[in-house]
mmCIF file with all atom_site columns, C-alpha atoms in Angstrom:
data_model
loop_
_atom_site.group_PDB
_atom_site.id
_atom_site.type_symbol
_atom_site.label_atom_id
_atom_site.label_alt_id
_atom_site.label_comp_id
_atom_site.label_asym_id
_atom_site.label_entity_id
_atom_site.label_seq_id
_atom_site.pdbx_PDB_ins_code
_atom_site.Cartn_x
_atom_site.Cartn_y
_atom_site.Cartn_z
_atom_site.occupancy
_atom_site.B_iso_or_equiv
_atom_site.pdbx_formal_charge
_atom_site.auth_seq_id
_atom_site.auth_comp_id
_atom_site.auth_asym_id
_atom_site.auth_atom_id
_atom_site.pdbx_PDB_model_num
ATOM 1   C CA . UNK A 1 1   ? -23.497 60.088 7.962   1.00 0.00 ? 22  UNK A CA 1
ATOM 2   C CA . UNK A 1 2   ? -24.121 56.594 6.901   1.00 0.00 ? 23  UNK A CA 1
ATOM 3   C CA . UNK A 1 3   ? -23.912 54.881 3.168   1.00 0.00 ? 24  UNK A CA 1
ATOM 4   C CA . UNK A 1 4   ? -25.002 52.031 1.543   1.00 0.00 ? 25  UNK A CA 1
ATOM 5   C CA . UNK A 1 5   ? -22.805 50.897 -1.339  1.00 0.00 ? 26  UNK A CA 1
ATOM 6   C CA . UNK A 1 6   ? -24.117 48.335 -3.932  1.00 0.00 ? 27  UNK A CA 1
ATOM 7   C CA . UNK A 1 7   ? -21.750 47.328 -6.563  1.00 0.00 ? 28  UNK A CA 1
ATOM 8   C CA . UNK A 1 8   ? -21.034 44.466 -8.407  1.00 0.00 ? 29  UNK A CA 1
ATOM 9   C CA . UNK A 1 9   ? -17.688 44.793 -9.425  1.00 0.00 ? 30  UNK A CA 1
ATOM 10  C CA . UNK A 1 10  ? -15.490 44.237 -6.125  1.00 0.00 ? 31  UNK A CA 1
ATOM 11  C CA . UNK A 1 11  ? -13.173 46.495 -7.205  1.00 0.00 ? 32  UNK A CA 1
ATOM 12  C CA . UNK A 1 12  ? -14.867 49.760 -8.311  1.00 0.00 ? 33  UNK A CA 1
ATOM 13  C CA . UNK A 1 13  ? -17.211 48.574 -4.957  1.00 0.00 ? 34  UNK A CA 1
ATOM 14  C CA . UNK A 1 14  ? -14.228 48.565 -2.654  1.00 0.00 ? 35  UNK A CA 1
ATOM 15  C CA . UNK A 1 15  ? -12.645 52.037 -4.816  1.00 0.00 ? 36  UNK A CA 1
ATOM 16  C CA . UNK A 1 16  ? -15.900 53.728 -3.660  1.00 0.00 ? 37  UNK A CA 1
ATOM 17  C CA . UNK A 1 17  ? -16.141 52.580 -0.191  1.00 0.00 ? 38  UNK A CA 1
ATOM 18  C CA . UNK A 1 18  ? -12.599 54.041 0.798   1.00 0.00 ? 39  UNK A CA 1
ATOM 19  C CA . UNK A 1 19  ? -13.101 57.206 -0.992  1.00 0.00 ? 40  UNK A CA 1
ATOM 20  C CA . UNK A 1 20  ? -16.159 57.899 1.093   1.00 0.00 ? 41  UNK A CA 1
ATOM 21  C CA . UNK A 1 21  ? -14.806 56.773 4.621   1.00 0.00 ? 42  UNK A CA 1
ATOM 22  C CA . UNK A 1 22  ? -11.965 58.916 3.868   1.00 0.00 ? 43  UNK A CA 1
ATOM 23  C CA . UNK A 1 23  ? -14.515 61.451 2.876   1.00 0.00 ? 44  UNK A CA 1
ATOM 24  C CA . UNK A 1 24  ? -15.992 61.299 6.027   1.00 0.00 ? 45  UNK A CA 1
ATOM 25  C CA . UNK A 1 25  ? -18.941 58.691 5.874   1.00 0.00 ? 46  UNK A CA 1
ATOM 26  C CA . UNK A 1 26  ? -19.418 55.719 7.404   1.00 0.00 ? 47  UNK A CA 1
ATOM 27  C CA . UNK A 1 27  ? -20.276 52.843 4.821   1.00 0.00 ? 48  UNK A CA 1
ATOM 28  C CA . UNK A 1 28  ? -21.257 49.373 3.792   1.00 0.00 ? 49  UNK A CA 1
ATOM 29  C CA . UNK A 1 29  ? -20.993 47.811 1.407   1.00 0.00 ? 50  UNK A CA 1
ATOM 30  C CA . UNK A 1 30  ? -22.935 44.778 -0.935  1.00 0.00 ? 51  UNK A CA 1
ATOM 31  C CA . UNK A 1 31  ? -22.606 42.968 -3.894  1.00 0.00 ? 52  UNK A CA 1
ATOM 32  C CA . UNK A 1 32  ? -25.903 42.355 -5.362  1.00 0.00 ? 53  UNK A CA 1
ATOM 33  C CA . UNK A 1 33  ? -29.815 42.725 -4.767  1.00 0.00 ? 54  UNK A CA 1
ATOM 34  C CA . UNK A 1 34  ? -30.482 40.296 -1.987  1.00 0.00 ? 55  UNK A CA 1
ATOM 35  C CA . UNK A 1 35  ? -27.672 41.982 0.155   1.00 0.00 ? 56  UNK A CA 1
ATOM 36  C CA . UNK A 1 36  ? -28.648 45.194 0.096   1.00 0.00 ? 57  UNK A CA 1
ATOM 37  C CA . UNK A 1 37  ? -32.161 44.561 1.097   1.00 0.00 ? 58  UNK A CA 1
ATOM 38  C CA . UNK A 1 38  ? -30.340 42.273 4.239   1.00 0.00 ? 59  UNK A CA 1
ATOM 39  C CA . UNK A 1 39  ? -28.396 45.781 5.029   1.00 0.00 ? 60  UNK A CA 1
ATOM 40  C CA . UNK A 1 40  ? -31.354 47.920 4.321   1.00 0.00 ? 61  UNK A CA 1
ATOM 41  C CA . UNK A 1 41  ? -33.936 45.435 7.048   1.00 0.00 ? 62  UNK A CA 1
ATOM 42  C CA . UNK A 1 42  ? -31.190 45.739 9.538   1.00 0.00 ? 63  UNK A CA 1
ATOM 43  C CA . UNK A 1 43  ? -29.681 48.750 9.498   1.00 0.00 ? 64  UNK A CA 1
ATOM 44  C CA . UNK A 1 44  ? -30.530 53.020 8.686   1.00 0.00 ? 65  UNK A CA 1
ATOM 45  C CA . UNK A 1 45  ? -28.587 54.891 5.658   1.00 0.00 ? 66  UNK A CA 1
ATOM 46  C CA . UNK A 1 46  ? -28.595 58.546 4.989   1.00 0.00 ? 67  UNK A CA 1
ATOM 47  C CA . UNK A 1 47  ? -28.077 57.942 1.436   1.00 0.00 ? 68  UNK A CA 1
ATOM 48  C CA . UNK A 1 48  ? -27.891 54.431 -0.969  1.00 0.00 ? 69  UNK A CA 1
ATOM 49  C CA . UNK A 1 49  ? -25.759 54.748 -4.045  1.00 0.00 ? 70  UNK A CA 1
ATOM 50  C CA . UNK A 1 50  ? -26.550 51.875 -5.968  1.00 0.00 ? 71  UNK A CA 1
ATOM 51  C CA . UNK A 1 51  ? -25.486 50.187 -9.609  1.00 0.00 ? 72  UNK A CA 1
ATOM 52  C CA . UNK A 1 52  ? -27.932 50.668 -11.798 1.00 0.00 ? 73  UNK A CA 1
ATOM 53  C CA . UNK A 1 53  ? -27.384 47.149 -13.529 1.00 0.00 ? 74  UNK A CA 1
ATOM 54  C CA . UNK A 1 54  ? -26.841 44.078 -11.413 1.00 0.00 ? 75  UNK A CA 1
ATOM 55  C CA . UNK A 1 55  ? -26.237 40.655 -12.082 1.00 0.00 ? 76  UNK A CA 1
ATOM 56  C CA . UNK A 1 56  ? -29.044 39.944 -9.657  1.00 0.00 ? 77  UNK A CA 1
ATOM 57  C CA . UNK A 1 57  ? -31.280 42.350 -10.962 1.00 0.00 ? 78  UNK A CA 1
ATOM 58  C CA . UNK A 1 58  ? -31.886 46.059 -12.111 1.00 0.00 ? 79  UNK A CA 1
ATOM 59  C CA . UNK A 1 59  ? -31.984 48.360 -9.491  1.00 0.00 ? 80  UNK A CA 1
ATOM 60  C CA . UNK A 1 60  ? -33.791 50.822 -10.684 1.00 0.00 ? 81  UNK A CA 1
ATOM 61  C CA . UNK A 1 61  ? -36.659 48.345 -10.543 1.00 0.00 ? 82  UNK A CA 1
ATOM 62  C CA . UNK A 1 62  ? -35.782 47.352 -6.807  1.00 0.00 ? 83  UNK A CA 1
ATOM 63  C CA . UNK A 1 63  ? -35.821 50.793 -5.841  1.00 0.00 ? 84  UNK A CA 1
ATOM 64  C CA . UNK A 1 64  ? -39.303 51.604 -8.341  1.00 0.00 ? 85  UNK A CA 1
ATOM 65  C CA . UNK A 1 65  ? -40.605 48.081 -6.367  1.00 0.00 ? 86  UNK A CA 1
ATOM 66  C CA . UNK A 1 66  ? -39.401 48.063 -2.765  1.00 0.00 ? 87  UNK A CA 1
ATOM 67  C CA . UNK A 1 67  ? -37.774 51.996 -2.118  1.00 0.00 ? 88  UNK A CA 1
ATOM 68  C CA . UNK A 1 68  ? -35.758 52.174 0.486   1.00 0.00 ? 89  UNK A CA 1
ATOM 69  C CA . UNK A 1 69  ? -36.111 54.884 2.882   1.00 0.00 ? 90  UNK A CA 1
ATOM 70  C CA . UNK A 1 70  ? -33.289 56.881 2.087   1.00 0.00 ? 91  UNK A CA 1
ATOM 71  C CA . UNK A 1 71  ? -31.925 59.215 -1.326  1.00 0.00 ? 92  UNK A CA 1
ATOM 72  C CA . UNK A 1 72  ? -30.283 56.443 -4.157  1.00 0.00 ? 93  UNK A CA 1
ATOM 73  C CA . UNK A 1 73  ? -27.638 57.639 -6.214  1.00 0.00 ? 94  UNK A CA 1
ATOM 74  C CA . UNK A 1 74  ? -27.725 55.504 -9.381  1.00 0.00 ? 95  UNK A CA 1
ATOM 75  C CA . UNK A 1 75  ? -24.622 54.921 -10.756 1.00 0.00 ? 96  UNK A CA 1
ATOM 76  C CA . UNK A 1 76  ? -24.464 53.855 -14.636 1.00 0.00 ? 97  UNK A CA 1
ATOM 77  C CA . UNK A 1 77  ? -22.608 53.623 -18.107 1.00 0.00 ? 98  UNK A CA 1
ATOM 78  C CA . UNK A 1 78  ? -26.188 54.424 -19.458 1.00 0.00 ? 99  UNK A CA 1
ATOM 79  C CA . UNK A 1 79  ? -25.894 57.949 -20.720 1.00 0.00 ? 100 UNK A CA 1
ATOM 80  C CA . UNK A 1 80  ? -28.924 57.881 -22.863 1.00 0.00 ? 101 UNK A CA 1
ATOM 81  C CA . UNK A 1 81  ? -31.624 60.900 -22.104 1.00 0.00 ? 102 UNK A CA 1
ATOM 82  C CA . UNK A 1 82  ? -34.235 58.251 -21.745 1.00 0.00 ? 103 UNK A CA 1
ATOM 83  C CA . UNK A 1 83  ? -32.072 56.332 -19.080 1.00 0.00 ? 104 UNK A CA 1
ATOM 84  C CA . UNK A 1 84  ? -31.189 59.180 -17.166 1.00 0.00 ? 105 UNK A CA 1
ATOM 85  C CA . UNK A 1 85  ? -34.898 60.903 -16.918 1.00 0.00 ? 106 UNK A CA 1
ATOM 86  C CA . UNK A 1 86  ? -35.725 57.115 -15.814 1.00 0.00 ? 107 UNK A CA 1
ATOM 87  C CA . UNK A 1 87  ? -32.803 56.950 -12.856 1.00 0.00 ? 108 UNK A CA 1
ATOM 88  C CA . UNK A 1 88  ? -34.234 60.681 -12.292 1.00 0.00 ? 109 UNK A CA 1
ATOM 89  C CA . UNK A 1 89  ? -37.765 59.149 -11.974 1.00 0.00 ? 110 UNK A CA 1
ATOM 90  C CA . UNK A 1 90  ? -36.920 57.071 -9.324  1.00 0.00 ? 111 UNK A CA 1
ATOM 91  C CA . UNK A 1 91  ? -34.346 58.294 -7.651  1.00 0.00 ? 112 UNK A CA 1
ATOM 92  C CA . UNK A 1 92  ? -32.635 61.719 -6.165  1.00 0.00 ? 113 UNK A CA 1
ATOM 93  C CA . UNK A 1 93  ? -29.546 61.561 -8.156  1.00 0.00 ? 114 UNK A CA 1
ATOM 94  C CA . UNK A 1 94  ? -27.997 60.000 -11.472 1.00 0.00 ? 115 UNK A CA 1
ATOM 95  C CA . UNK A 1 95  ? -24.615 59.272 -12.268 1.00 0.00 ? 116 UNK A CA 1
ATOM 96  C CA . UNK A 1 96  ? -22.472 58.362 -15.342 1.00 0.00 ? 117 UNK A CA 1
ATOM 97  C CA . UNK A 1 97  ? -19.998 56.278 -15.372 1.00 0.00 ? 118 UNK A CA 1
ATOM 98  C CA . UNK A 1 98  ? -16.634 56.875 -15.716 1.00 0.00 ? 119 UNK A CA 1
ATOM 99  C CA . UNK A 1 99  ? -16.773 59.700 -12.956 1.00 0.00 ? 120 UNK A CA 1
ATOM 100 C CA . UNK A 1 100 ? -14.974 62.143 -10.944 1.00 0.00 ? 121 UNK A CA 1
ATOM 101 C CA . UNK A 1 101 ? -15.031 60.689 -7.184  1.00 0.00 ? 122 UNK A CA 1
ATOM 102 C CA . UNK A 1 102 ? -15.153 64.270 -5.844  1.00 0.00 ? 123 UNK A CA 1
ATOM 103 C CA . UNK A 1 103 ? -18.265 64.687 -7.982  1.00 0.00 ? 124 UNK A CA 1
ATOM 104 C CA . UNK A 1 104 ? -19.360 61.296 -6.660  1.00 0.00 ? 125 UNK A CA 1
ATOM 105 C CA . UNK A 1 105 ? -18.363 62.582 -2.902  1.00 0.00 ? 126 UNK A CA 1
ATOM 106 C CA . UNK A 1 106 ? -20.255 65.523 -3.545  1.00 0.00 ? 127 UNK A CA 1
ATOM 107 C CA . UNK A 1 107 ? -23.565 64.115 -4.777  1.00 0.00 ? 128 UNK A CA 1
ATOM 108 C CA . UNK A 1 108 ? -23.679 61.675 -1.849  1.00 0.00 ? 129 UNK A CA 1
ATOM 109 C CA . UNK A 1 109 ? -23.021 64.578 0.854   1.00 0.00 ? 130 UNK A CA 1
ATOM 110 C CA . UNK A 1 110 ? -25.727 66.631 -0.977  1.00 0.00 ? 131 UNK A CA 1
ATOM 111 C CA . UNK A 1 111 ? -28.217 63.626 -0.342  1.00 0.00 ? 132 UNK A CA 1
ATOM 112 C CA . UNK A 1 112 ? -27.082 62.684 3.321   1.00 0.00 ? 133 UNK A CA 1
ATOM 113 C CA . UNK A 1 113 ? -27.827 66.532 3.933   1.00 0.00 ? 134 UNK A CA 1
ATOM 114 C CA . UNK A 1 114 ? -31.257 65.777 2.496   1.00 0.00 ? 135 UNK A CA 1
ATOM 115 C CA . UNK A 1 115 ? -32.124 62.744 4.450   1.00 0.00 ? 136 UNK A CA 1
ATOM 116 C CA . UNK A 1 116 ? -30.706 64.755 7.206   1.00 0.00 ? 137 UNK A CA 1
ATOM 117 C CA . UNK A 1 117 ? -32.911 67.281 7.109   1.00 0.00 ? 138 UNK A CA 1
ATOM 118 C CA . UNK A 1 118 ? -36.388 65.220 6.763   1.00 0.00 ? 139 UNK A CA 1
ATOM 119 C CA . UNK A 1 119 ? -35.992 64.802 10.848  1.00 0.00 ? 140 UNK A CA 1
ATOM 120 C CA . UNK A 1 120 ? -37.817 67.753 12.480  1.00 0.00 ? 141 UNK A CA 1
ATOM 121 C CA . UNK A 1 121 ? -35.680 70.099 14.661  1.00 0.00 ? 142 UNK A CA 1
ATOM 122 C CA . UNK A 1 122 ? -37.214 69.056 17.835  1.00 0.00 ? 143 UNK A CA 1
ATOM 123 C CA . UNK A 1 123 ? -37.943 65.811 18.283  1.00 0.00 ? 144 UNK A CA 1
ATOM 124 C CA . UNK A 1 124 ? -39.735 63.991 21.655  1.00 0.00 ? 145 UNK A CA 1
ATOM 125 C CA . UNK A 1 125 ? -39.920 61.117 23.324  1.00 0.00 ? 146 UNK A CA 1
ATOM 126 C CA . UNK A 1 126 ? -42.835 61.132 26.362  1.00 0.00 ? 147 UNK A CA 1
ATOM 127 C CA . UNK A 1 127 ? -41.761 64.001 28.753  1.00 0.00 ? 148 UNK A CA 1
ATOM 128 C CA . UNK A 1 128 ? -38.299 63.840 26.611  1.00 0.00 ? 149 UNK A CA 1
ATOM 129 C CA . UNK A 1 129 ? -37.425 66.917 24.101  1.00 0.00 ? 150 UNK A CA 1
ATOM 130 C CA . UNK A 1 130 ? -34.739 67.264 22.036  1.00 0.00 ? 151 UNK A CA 1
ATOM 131 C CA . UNK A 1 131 ? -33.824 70.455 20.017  1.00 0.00 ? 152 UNK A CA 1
ATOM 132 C CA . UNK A 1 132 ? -31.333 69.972 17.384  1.00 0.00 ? 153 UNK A CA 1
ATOM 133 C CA . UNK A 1 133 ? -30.971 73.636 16.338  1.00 0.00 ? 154 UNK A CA 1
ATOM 134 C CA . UNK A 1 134 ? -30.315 75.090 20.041  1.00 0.00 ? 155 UNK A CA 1
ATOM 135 C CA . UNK A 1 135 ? -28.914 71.529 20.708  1.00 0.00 ? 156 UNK A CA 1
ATOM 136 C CA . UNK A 1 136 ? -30.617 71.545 24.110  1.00 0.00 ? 157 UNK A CA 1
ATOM 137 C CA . UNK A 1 137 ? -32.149 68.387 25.817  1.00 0.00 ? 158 UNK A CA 1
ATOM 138 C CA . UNK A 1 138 ? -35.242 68.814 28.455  1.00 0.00 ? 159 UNK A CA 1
ATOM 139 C CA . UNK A 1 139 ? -36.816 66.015 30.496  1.00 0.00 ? 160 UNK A CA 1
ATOM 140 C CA . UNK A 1 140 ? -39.650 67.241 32.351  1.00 0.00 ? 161 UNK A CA 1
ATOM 141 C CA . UNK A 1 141 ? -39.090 70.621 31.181  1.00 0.00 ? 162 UNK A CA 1
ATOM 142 C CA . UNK A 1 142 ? -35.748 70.543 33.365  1.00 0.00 ? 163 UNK A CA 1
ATOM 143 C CA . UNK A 1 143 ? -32.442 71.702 31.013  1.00 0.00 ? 164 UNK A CA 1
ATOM 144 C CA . UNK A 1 144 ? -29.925 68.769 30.882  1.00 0.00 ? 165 UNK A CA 1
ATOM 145 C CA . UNK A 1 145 ? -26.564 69.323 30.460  1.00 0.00 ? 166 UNK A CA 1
ATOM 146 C CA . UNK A 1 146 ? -25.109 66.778 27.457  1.00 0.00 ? 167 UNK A CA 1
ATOM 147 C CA . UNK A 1 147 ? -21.532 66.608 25.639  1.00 0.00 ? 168 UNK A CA 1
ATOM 148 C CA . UNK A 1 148 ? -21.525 66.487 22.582  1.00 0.00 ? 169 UNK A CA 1
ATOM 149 C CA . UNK A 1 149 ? -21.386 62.535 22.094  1.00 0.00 ? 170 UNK A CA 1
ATOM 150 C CA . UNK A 1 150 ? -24.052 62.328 24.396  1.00 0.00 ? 171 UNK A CA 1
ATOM 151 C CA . UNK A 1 151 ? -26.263 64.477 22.543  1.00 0.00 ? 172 UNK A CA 1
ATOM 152 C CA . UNK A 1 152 ? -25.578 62.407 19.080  1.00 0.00 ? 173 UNK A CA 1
ATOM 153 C CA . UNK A 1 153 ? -26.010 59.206 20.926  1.00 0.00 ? 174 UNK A CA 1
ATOM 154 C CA . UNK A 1 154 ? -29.288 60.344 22.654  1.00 0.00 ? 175 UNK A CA 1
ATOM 155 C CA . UNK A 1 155 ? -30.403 61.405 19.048  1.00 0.00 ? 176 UNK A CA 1
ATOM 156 C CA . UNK A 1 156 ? -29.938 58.704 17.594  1.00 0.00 ? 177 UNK A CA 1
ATOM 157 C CA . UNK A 1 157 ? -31.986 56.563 19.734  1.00 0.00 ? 178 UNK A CA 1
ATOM 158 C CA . UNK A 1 158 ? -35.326 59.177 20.017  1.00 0.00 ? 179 UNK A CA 1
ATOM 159 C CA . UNK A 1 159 ? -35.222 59.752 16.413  1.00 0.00 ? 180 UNK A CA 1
ATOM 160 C CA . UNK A 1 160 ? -35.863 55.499 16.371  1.00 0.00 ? 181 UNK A CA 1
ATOM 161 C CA . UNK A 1 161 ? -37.598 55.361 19.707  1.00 0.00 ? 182 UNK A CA 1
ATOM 162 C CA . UNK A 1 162 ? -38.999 51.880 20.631  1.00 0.00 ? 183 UNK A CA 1
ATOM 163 C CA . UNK A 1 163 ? -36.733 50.479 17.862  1.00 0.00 ? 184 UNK A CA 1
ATOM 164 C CA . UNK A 1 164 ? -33.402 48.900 19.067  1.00 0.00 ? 185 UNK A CA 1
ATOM 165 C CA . UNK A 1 165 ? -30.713 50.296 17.162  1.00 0.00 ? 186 UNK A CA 1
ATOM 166 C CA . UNK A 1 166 ? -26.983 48.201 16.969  1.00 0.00 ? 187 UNK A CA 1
ATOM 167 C CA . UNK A 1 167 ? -24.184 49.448 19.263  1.00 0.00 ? 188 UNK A CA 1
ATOM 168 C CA . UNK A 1 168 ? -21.642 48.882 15.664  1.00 0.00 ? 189 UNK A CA 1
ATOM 169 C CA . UNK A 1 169 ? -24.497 51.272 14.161  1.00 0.00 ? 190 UNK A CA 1
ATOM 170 C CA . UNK A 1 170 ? -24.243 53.852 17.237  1.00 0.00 ? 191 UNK A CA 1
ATOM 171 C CA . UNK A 1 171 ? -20.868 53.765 17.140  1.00 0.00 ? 192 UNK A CA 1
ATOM 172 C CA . UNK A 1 172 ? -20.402 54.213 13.210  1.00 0.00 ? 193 UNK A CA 1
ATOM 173 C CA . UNK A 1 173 ? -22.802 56.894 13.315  1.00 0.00 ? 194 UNK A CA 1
ATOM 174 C CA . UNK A 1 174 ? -21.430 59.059 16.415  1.00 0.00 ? 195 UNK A CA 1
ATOM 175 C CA . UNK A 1 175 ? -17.924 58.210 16.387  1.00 0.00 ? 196 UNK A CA 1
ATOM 176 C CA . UNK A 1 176 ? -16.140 56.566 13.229  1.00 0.00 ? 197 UNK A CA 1
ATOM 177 C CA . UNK A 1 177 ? -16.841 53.565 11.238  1.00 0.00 ? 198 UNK A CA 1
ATOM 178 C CA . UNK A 1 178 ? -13.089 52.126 12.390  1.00 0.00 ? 199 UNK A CA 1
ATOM 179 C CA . UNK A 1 179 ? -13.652 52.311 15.969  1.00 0.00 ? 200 UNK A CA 1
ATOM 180 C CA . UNK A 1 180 ? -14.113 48.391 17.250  1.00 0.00 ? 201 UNK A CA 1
ATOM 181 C CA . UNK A 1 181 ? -17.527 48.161 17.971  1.00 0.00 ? 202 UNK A CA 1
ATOM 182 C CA . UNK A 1 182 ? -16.598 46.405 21.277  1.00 0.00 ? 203 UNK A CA 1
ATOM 183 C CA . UNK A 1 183 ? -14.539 49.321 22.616  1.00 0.00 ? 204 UNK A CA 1
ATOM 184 C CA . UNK A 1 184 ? -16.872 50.820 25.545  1.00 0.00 ? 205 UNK A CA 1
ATOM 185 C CA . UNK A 1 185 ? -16.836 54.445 24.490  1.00 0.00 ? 206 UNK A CA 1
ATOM 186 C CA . UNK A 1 186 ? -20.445 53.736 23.964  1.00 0.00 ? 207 UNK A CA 1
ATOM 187 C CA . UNK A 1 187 ? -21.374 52.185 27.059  1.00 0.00 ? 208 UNK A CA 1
ATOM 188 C CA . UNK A 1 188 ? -20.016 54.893 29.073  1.00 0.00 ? 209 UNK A CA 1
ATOM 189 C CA . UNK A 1 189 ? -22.104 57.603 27.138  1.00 0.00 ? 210 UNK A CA 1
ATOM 190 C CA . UNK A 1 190 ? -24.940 55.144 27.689  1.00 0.00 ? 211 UNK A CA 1
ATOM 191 C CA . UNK A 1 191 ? -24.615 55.443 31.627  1.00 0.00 ? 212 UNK A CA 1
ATOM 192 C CA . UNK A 1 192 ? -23.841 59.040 31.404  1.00 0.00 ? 213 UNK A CA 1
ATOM 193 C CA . UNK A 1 193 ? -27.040 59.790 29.647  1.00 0.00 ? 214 UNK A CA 1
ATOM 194 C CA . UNK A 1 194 ? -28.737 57.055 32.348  1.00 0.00 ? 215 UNK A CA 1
ATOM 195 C CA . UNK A 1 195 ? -27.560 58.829 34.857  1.00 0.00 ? 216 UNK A CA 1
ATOM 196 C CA . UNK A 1 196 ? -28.586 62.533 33.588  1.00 0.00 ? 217 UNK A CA 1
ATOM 197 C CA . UNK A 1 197 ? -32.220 61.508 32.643  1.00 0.00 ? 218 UNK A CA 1
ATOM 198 C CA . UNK A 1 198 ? -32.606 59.842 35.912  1.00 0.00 ? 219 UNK A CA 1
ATOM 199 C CA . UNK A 1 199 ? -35.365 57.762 36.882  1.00 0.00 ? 220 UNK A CA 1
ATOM 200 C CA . UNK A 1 200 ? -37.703 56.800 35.432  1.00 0.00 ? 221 UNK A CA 1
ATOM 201 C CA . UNK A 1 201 ? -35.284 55.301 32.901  1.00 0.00 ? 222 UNK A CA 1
ATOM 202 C CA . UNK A 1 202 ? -35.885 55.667 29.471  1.00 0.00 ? 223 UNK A CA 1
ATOM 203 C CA . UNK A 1 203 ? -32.842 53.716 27.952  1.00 0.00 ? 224 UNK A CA 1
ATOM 204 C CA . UNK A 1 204 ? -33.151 50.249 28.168  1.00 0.00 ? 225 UNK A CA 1
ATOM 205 C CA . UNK A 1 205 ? -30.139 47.522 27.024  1.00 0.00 ? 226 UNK A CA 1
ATOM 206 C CA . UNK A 1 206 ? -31.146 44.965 24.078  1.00 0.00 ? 227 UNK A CA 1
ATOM 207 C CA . UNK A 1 207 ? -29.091 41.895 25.310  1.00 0.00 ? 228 UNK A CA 1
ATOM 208 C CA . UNK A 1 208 ? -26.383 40.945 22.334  1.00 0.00 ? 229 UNK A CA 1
ATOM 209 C CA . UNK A 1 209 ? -27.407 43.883 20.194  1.00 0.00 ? 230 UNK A CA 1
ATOM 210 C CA . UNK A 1 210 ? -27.808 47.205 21.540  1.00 0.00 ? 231 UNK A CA 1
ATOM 211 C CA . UNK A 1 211 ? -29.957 49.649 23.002  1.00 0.00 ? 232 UNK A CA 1
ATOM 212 C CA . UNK A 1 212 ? -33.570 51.000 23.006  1.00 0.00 ? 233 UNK A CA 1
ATOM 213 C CA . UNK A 1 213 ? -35.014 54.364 23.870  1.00 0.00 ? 234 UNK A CA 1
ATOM 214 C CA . UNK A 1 214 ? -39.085 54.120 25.111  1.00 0.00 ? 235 UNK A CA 1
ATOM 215 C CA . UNK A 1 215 ? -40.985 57.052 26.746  1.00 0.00 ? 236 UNK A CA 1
ATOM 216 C CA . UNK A 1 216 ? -42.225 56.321 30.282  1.00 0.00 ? 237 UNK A CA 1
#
């Protein structure tokens, strides 16, 4: 699962991001406004968890104006009932400061299990289907036979078919947010699943990027 982190303060911003990859997520990090909207064009989040006041802006207004596709998590020192039914209002979740970070840890899983869950249990791709609840794969109708990683990876890419998605981002996602994006545990999933869908092929390279799933 995948988090955005926008916070001001550098510390409390860098605090957060190590609880949560020791938690288990994979996470960036930004400092203001224009940043996060960079991360957010480029790259897909389970959950946001965002300062509600910025030096570049209020948040809750970014989010009201331009809402990302994912659950925010407003973080605040506001405790008024006004401020919270507003976070509330435009957001999934609302948090005072000074907080717990297990409660913090918590709210963020409970969101990443919603975004989760907003991707339908079979998804296809031409004469591609793939079940996520029997976690079976068919091309053609035939049964494929996928590990584990291959299954995630293969995921990954129908659930954003015809959209190239960023071997760091495959990697983050399916393996672990420290594993150097140049290692090639990737690219030999990649021709694994090539080879096990066969021809015609389906997965197609974006050169300096990543890769690309289109139906045939």
């Amino acid at each position: 699962m995948r988090v955005l982190v926008v916070e001001d303060d550098e510390n409390l911003r860098v605090a957060i991001a190590a609880a949560l990859r020791s938690a288990g997520f994979a996470v960036d990090a930004a400092g203001d406004l224009p940043a996060a909207d960079e991360a957010l064009s480029v790259s897909s989040y389970d959950c946001a968890v965002f300062d509600r006041m910025l030096p570049s802006g209020d948040a809750l207004r970014y989010v009201r104006l331009r809402r990302p596709s994912v659950p925010v998590l407003f973080l605040t020192a506001r405790d008024s009932v006004a401020d919270r039914i507003a976070g509330l209002d435009a957001g999934d979740d609302y948090l005072v400061k000074p907080f717990a970070v297990e409660e913090l840890e918590a709210r963020v899983r409970r969101l990443c299990r919603r975004a989760g869950s907003g991707l339908p249990p079979v998804l296809r791709c031409g004469d591609l289907e793939l079940d996520s609840g029997r976690h079976e794969v068919r091309r053609a109708g035939v049964l494929l036979t996928l590990t584990g990683k291959e299954f995630d990876v293969l995921r990954q890419l129908v659930a954003r078919q015809r959209q190239p998605v960023g071997r760091t981002e495959l990697i983050r996602e399916v393996w672990d947010p420290l594993v150097d994006p140049a290692s090639n545990v990737l690219d030999v999933v990649i021709a694994q699943l090539r080879r096990k869908l066969r021809n015609p092929p389906m997965i197609h390279t974006v050169r300096g990027f990543g890769y690309r799933i289109e139906p045939t």
